[in-house]
Short mmCIF file of C-alpha atoms in Angstrom, two decimals:
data_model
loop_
_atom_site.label_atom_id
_atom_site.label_comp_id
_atom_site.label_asym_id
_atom_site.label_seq_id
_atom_site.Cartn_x
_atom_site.Cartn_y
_atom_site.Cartn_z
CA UNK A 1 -32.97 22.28 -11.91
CA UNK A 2 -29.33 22.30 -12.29
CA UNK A 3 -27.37 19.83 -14.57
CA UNK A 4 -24.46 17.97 -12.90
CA UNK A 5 -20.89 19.92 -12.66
CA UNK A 6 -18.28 18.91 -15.46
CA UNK A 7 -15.48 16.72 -14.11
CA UNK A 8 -11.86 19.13 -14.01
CA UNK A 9 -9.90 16.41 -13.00
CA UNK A 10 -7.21 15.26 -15.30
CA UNK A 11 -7.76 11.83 -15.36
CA UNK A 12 -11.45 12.19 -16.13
CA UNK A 13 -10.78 14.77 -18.59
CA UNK A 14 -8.40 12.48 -20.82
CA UNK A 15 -10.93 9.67 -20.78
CA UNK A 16 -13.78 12.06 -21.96
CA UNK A 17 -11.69 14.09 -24.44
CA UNK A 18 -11.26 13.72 -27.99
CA UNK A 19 -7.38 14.40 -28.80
CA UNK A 20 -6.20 15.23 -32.57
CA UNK A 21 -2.91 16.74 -33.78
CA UNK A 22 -2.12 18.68 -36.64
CA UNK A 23 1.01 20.73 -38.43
CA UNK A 24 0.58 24.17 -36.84
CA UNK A 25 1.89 27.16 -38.54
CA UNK A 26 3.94 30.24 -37.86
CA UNK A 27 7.68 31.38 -36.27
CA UNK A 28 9.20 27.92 -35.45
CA UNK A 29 10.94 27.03 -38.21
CA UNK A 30 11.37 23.15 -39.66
CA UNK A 31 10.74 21.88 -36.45
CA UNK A 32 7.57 23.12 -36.47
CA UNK A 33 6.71 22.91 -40.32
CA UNK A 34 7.07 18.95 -40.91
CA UNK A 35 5.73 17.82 -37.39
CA UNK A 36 2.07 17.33 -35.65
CA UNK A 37 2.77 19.66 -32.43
CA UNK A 38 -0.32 21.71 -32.54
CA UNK A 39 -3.31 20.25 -29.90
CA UNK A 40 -6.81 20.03 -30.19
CA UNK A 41 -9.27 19.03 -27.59
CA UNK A 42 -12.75 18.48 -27.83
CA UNK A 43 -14.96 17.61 -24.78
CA UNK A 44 -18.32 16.19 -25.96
CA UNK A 45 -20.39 16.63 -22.78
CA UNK A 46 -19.53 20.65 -22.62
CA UNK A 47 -19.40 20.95 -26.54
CA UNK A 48 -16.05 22.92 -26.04
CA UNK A 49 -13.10 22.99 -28.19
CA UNK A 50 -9.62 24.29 -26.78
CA UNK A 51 -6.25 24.45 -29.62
CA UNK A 52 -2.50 25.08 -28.04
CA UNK A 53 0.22 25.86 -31.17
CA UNK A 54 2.17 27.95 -29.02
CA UNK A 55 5.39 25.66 -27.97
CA UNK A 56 7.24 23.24 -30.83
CA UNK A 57 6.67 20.48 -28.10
CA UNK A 58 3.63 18.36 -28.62
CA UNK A 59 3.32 17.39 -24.73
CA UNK A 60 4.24 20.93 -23.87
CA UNK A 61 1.15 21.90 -26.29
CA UNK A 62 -1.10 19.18 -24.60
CA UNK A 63 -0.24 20.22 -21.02
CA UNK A 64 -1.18 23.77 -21.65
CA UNK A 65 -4.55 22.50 -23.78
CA UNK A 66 -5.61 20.56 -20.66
CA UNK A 67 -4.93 23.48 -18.59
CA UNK A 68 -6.99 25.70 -20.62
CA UNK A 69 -10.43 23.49 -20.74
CA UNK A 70 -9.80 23.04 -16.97
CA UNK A 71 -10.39 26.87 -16.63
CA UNK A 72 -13.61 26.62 -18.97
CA UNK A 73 -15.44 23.97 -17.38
CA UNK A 74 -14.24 25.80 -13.81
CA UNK A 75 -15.87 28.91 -15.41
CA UNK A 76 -18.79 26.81 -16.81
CA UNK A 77 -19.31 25.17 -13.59
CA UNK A 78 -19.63 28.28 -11.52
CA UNK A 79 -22.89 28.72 -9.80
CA UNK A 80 -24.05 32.48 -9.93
CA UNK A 81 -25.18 34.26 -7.21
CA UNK A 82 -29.01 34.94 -6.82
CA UNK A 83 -29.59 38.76 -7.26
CA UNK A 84 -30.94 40.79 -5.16
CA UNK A 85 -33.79 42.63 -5.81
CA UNK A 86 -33.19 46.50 -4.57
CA UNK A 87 -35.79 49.22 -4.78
CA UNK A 88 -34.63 52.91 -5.81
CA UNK A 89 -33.64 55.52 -3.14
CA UNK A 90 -36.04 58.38 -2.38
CA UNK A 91 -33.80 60.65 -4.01
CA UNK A 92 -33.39 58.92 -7.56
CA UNK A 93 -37.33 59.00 -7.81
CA UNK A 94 -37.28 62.76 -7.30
CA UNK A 95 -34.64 63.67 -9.83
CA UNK A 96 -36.73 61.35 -12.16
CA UNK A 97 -39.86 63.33 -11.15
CA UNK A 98 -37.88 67.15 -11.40
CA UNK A 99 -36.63 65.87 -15.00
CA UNK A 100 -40.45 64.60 -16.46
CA UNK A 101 -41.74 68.40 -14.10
CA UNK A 102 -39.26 70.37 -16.29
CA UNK A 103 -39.75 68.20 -19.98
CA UNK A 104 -43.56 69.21 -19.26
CA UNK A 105 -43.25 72.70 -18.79
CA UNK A 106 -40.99 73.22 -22.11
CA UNK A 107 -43.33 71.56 -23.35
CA UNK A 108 -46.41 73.22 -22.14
CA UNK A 109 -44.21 76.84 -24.01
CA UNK A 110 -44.14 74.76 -27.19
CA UNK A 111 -47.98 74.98 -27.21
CA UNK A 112 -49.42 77.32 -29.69
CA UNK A 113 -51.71 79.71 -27.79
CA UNK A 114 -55.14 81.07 -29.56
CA UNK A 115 -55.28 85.17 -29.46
CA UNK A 116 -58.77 86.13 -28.68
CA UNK A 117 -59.92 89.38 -30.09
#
């Protein structure tokens, strides 16, 4: 039985997210250094956790953190296709059969052979 699909909507998603912010680190300079810009999400029903630090905006950073969990709960929610079950061709079975024919005769030389006097 399949569970239900997560919600990718964005409204949905900020209800059901947990939002933090936190000093992120690298190229950026002050800007960057003394304020909360980075994003982190965390979406209890999936269990998935999605960081932006990239842009020195804090919306910018949330915008592009939404985004991302959209496209792992899309991914998440994908149904996969039932496989189908194919049988061998004719000709795969009979190199299969040539190669075991020709492991068994080397093999069968291998064997030490008794001299009879």
């Amino acid at each position: 039985m399949r569970k239900k699909p997560f919600a990718t909507d964005m409204k949905t998603l900020e209800r059901e997210t947990e939002i933090s912010f936190y000093k992120s680190s690298g190229p950026g300079g002050q800007k960057k250094n003394k304020t909360e810009s980075a994003v982190r999400l965390h979406h209890p029903p999936s269990g998935l956790i999605v960081i932006a630090t990239e842009q020195r905006s804090q919306a910018q950073n949330r915008l592009l953190a939404f985004r991302r969990l959209q496209r792992k709960l899309a991914g998440l929610n994908r149904v996969p296709k039932p496989r189908v079950k194919t049988r061998p061709p004719k000709a795969a079975k009979e190199r299969v059969l040539a190669f075991k024919k020709k492991l068994a005769e080397k093999k069968q030389l291998r064997q030490s052979k008794e001299i009879t006097p």
